[in-house]
Coordinates of C-alpha atoms in Angstrom, one line a residue:
X1 CA 0.0 0.0 -0.1
X2 CA 2.7 2.4 0.9
X3 CA 4.7 1.7 -2.3
X4 CA 1.5 2.4 -4.4
X5 CA 1.1 5.8 -2.6
X6 CA 4.8 6.8 -3.2
X7 CA 4.3 5.9 -6.9
X8 CA 1.5 8.2 -7.2
X9 CA 3.3 10.9 -5.5
X10 CA 6.4 10.6 -7.9
X11 CA 4.0 10.6 -10.9
X12 CA 2.1 13.7 -9.7
X13 CA 5.4 15.5 -9.0
X14 CA 6.8 14.6 -12.4
X15 CA 3.8 16.1 -14.1
X16 CA 4.0 19.2 -11.9
X17 CA 7.5 19.8 -12.8
X18 CA 6.7 19.3 -16.4
X19 CA 3.9 21.9 -16.3
X20 CA 6.3 24.3 -14.6
X21 CA 8.9 23.9 -17.2
X22 CA 6.5 24.3 -20.2
X23 CA 5.1 27.5 -18.5
X24 CA 8.6 28.9 -18.0
X25 CA 9.5 28.3 -21.6
X26 CA 6.4 30.1 -22.8
X27 CA 6.6 32.9 -20.4
X28 CA 10.3 33.8 -21.2
X29 CA 9.8 33.5 -25.0
X30 CA 6.8 36.0 -24.9
X31 CA 4.8 33.3 -26.6
X32 CA 6.8 33.6 -29.8
X33 CA 6.8 30.7 -32.3
X34 CA 10.0 28.9 -33.0
X35 CA 11.6 29.9 -36.2
X36 CA 10.8 27.9 -39.4
X37 CA 13.2 25.3 -40.5
X38 CA 12.2 25.2 -44.1
X39 CA 14.2 24.3 -47.1
X40 CA 16.5 26.9 -48.7
X41 CA 16.1 27.1 -52.5
X42 CA 17.8 29.5 -54.9
X43 CA 15.7 30.5 -58.0
X44 CA 17.8 31.9 -60.9
X45 CA 15.6 33.6 -63.4
X46 CA 15.8 36.4 -66.1
X47 CA 15.5 40.1 -65.0
X48 CA 11.7 40.5 -64.4
X49 CA 11.3 44.2 -64.4
X50 CA 7.8 45.5 -63.9
X51 CA 6.1 42.3 -65.0
X52 CA 7.2 40.2 -62.2
X53 CA 4.3 40.8 -59.9
X54 CA 2.5 37.5 -60.5
X55 CA 5.7 35.6 -59.9
X56 CA 6.5 37.3 -56.7
X57 CA 3.0 36.7 -55.5
X58 CA 3.3 33.0 -56.2
X59 CA 6.6 32.8 -54.5
X60 CA 5.2 34.5 -51.4
X61 CA 2.3 31.9 -51.2
X62 CA 4.8 28.9 -51.7
X63 CA 7.1 30.2 -48.9
X64 CA 4.0 30.5 -46.5
X65 CA 2.3 27.2 -47.5
X66 CA 5.4 25.0 -47.4
X67 CA 7.6 27.0 -44.9
X68 CA 10.4 27.4 -47.5
X69 CA 13.1 29.9 -47.9
X70 CA 13.1 31.1 -51.5
X71 CA 16.1 33.2 -52.7
X72 CA 15.0 34.8 -56.0
X73 CA 17.9 36.1 -58.0
X74 CA 17.1 37.8 -61.5
X75 CA 19.9 38.6 -63.8
X76 CA 20.0 40.4 -67.3
X77 CA 22.4 38.0 -68.9
X78 CA 23.4 34.2 -69.1
X79 CA 26.9 35.2 -67.9
X80 CA 25.6 36.6 -64.7
X81 CA 23.4 33.5 -64.1
X82 CA 26.4 31.2 -64.6
X83 CA 28.5 33.4 -62.2
X84 CA 25.9 33.0 -59.4
X85 CA 25.3 29.1 -60.2
X86 CA 29.1 28.5 -59.7
X87 CA 28.8 29.7 -55.9
X88 CA 25.8 27.5 -55.1
X89 CA 27.6 24.2 -54.7
X90 CA 29.5 25.7 -51.8
X91 CA 26.5 27.1 -49.9
X92 CA 23.8 25.6 -47.9
X93 CA 21.1 25.7 -50.7
X94 CA 18.9 22.5 -50.8
X95 CA 17.6 22.9 -54.4
X96 CA 18.0 25.1 -57.3
X97 CA 15.5 26.3 -59.9
X98 CA 16.9 27.8 -63.1
X99 CA 15.2 29.8 -65.9
X100 CA 17.8 30.0 -68.6
X101 CA 18.4 33.2 -70.6
X102 CA 20.7 31.4 -73.2
X103 CA 19.3 29.1 -75.7
X104 CA 22.6 27.2 -75.7
X105 CA 22.6 24.6 -73.0
X106 CA 26.4 24.2 -73.3
X107 CA 26.5 27.6 -71.5
X108 CA 25.3 26.0 -68.4
X109 CA 26.7 22.5 -68.6
X110 CA 29.7 23.0 -66.3
X111 CA 27.6 24.7 -63.5
X112 CA 24.7 22.1 -63.9
X113 CA 27.3 19.2 -63.6
X114 CA 28.7 20.9 -60.5
X115 CA 25.4 21.0 -58.9
X116 CA 24.7 17.4 -59.7
X117 CA 28.0 16.2 -58.2
X118 CA 27.2 18.2 -55.0
X119 CA 23.9 16.4 -54.8
X120 CA 21.8 19.6 -55.2
X121 CA 18.5 18.9 -57.1
X122 CA 18.1 21.1 -60.2
X123 CA 14.8 21.8 -61.9
X124 CA 14.7 23.9 -65.2
X125 CA 11.6 26.0 -66.2
X126 CA 10.6 27.7 -69.5
X127 CA 13.6 26.9 -71.7
X128 CA 14.6 23.2 -71.6
X129 CA 18.1 21.6 -71.6
X130 CA 19.4 18.1 -72.0
X131 CA 17.6 15.8 -69.6
X132 CA 21.0 14.5 -68.2
X133 CA 21.8 17.9 -66.9
X134 CA 18.6 18.4 -64.8
X135 CA 16.2 16.5 -62.7
X136 CA 13.0 17.9 -64.2
X137 CA 11.7 20.5 -66.8
X138 CA 8.5 22.4 -66.5
X139 CA 7.3 24.8 -69.2
X140 CA 5.3 25.1 -72.3
X141 CA 6.6 22.1 -74.2
X142 CA 6.7 21.4 -78.0
X143 CA 3.6 19.2 -77.7
X144 CA 1.5 22.2 -76.9
X145 CA 3.2 24.2 -79.7
X146 CA 2.7 21.4 -82.0
X147 CA -1.0 21.2 -81.3
X148 CA -1.8 24.7 -82.0
X149 CA 0.6 24.9 -85.0
X150 CA -1.2 21.9 -86.6
X151 CA -4.7 23.4 -86.0
X152 CA -3.6 26.7 -87.4
X153 CA -2.0 25.1 -90.6
X154 CA -5.4 23.3 -91.1
X155 CA -7.4 26.4 -91.1
X156 CA -5.1 28.1 -93.9
X157 CA -6.2 27.9 -97.7
X158 CA -2.5 27.7 -98.6
X159 CA -0.3 25.9 -96.2
X160 CA 2.7 24.6 -98.2
X161 CA 5.4 26.3 -96.1
X162 CA 5.7 27.6 -92.6
X163 CA 8.4 29.0 -90.4
X164 CA 9.2 28.7 -86.7
X165 CA 11.5 31.1 -84.8
X166 CA 12.8 31.5 -81.3
X167 CA 15.1 34.0 -79.6
X168 CA 17.3 34.2 -76.6
X169 CA 19.6 36.8 -75.0
X170 CA 19.3 40.6 -74.7
X171 CA 19.1 43.4 -77.1
X172 CA 22.5 43.7 -79.0
X173 CA 23.7 40.1 -77.9
X174 CA 20.7 38.1 -78.8
X175 CA 20.5 34.9 -80.9
X176 CA 17.6 34.1 -83.2
X177 CA 17.0 30.8 -84.9
X178 CA 14.5 30.2 -87.6
X179 CA 13.5 26.9 -89.2
X180 CA 11.5 26.7 -92.4
X181 CA 9.2 23.7 -92.9
X182 CA 8.0 22.5 -96.3
X183 CA 5.7 19.7 -97.6
X184 CA 7.6 16.5 -97.1
X185 CA 10.3 15.9 -99.7
X186 CA 13.7 14.0 -99.7
X187 CA 16.7 15.4 -97.9
X188 CA 17.8 16.4 -94.4
X189 CA 18.4 19.5 -92.5
X190 CA 22.1 20.4 -92.6
X191 CA 22.5 22.2 -89.2
X192 CA 20.8 21.3 -85.8
X193 CA 19.3 24.2 -84.0
X194 CA 20.4 24.8 -80.5
X195 CA 17.0 25.7 -79.1
X196 CA 15.4 22.6 -77.7
X197 CA 11.9 23.4 -78.9
X198 CA 13.1 23.9 -82.5
X199 CA 15.0 20.6 -82.3
X200 CA 11.9 18.8 -81.1
X201 CA 9.9 20.3 -83.7
X202 CA 12.3 19.5 -86.5
X203 CA 12.3 15.8 -85.2
X204 CA 8.6 15.7 -84.9
X205 CA 7.0 18.1 -87.4
X206 CA 3.3 18.4 -88.2
X207 CA 2.2 15.5 -90.5
X208 CA 3.3 15.9 -94.0
X209 CA 6.0 18.4 -93.4
X210 CA 9.8 18.4 -93.1
X211 CA 12.4 21.0 -91.8
X212 CA 14.1 22.3 -94.9
X213 CA 16.1 25.2 -94.0
X214 CA 17.8 26.7 -90.9
X215 CA 18.8 30.3 -90.3
X216 CA 20.8 31.6 -87.3
X217 CA 21.3 35.3 -86.5
X218 CA 23.8 36.1 -83.8
X219 CA 24.2 39.5 -82.1
X220 CA 21.1 40.8 -83.8
X221 CA 19.2 43.8 -82.1
X222 CA 15.5 44.2 -82.4
X223 CA 15.7 46.5 -85.4
X224 CA 17.9 43.8 -87.4
X225 CA 15.4 41.1 -86.4
X226 CA 12.6 43.2 -88.0
X227 CA 14.6 43.8 -91.2
X228 CA 15.5 40.2 -91.6
X229 CA 11.8 39.1 -91.0
X230 CA 10.6 41.7 -93.6
X231 CA 13.0 40.3 -96.2
X232 CA 11.7 36.8 -95.4
X233 CA 8.0 37.8 -95.6
X234 CA 8.5 39.9 -98.9
X235 CA 10.6 37.2 -100.6
X236 CA 9.6 34.8 -103.3
X237 CA 9.8 31.9 -100.6
X238 CA 7.7 33.6 -98.1
X239 CA 6.2 31.2 -95.7
X240 CA 2.2 30.9 -95.5
X241 CA 2.6 31.1 -91.7
X242 CA 5.2 32.2 -89.3
X243 CA 5.1 30.9 -85.7
X244 CA 7.2 33.0 -83.2
X245 CA 8.1 31.3 -79.8
X246 CA 9.4 34.6 -78.2
X247 CA 7.6 37.8 -77.3
X248 CA 10.4 40.1 -78.7
X249 CA 10.6 38.1 -82.0
X250 CA 6.9 38.2 -82.2
X251 CA 6.8 42.1 -82.0
X252 CA 9.4 42.2 -84.7
X253 CA 7.4 39.9 -87.0
X254 CA 4.2 42.0 -86.4
X255 CA 6.1 45.2 -87.2
X256 CA 7.7 43.6 -90.2
X257 CA 4.3 42.4 -91.6
X258 CA 2.9 46.0 -91.1
X259 CA 5.7 47.5 -93.0
X260 CA 5.7 44.9 -96.0
X261 CA 1.9 44.5 -96.2
X262 CA 2.6 40.8 -96.4
X263 CA -0.1 38.2 -96.2
X264 CA 1.8 35.9 -93.9
X265 CA -0.3 34.6 -91.1
X266 CA 1.3 35.1 -87.6
X267 CA 1.0 32.8 -84.7
X268 CA 2.8 34.5 -81.8
X269 CA 3.9 34.1 -78.3
X270 CA 3.2 37.3 -76.5
X271 CA 1.7 39.0 -73.5
X272 CA -1.9 40.2 -72.7
X273 CA -1.8 43.1 -75.3
X274 CA -4.5 42.2 -77.8
X275 CA -3.9 45.3 -80.2
X276 CA -2.2 43.2 -83.0
X277 CA -4.8 40.5 -82.7
X278 CA -7.7 43.0 -82.8
X279 CA -6.1 44.7 -85.8
X280 CA -5.8 41.4 -87.7
X281 CA -1.9 41.6 -87.8
X282 CA -1.7 38.5 -85.7
X283 CA -3.9 35.6 -86.3
X284 CA -3.3 33.8 -83.0
X285 CA -1.7 34.9 -79.7
X286 CA -0.3 32.4 -77.6
X287 CA 0.5 33.1 -73.9
X288 CA 2.2 31.1 -71.3
X289 CA 2.3 31.6 -67.5
X290 CA 5.9 31.3 -66.1
X291 CA 4.6 31.7 -62.6
X292 CA 2.8 28.3 -63.0
X293 CA 5.9 26.7 -64.2
X294 CA 7.9 28.1 -61.3
X295 CA 5.3 27.0 -58.8
X296 CA 5.2 23.5 -60.2
X297 CA 9.2 23.7 -60.2
X298 CA 9.5 24.6 -56.5
X299 CA 7.1 21.9 -55.6
X300 CA 9.1 19.3 -57.5
X301 CA 12.3 20.6 -55.8
X302 CA 10.7 20.0 -52.4
X303 CA 9.7 16.6 -53.4
X304 CA 13.1 15.8 -54.7
X305 CA 14.7 17.0 -51.4
X306 CA 12.4 14.5 -49.7
X307 CA 13.4 11.7 -52.0
X308 CA 10.1 11.6 -53.7
X309 CA 9.8 10.7 -57.6
X310 CA 9.0 13.6 -60.0
X311 CA 8.3 13.5 -63.7
X312 CA 11.3 14.1 -66.0
X313 CA 9.2 16.9 -67.8
X314 CA 5.8 18.6 -67.4
X315 CA 4.1 20.7 -70.1
X316 CA 2.6 23.5 -68.1
X317 CA 0.3 24.3 -71.0
X318 CA -0.6 27.4 -73.1
X319 CA -3.5 29.7 -73.9
X320 CA -4.5 30.5 -77.5
X321 CA -6.4 33.5 -78.6
X322 CA -7.5 33.7 -82.1
X323 CA -9.0 36.5 -84.3
X324 CA -12.5 34.9 -84.0
X325 CA -12.2 35.7 -80.3
X326 CA -12.0 32.1 -79.4
X327 CA -10.0 31.1 -76.4
X328 CA -8.8 27.5 -76.0
X329 CA -6.6 26.2 -73.2
X330 CA -4.4 23.2 -73.5
X331 CA -2.9 21.6 -70.4
X332 CA -0.8 18.8 -71.6
X333 CA 1.4 16.5 -69.5
X334 CA 4.4 15.4 -71.6
X335 CA 6.6 13.1 -69.5
X336 CA 9.8 12.0 -71.0
X337 CA 9.7 8.5 -72.3

């Protein structure tokens, strides 16, 4: 009986001491919550300027929802991106998200390999690179582009030839690549584009077409791009449709069409400005949402840090607006096979 009483005394004493300890910790911490211990991720993106509000809002929400520490670094050039990437393997960063400025994946190969050797997960958004250099890619993929391109070609009365172009870099140091596709014929493309989307479209063109010509313009400013496109649109081999995968190239193409009075149909990546669409200069306006790709990318990095499986690629989709004021959304998942 006496042993049972002492057992209860010791239990009650222990509970009392625990209660006092908890009250003391709360009292001297002023009720403050313990600091978050979220993962630290570096986001390396192009310079955002005044159009980055949607991206910043998405990152703030991610930080709060997942208790992450997201370090956003935006740069005006690929060289600046590379210099920052070289520092990351020596830091406490848990994951890296890269939105490349350069179309040439070799520009980042050394930095990407260093991250891989350091065991730091890497997710690439918007502009893809070779899959062996990254853990996952999220962006508007070539399958979305192929879908809207094929539909646009079917709506044309004449569709013997079309061209696709993309651009990277800044004004004065940019690179533009153009591929011209013609009805299927014997032969092969001599040079291979550096841009991953153009490579994929060349390998998987719309049915009945083949990539026939390749043009690369280095160091061209916006005015030179416009002049070169004006020559293309006004020439004897003018394409029936031109598909621009870059907003700056799209603006140059629209200006070239206005100046030449060409009948070329324009399918263009761009922003939310509908002036050229409403004025029948552009036949189809394609928009992507980089903040969606970045949001998915951060979630994938979080999963990779927890040793979860993520897809090798994800097509974040695009929105197409046409001159008939039809709006179609394509949300396609294109996992690498």
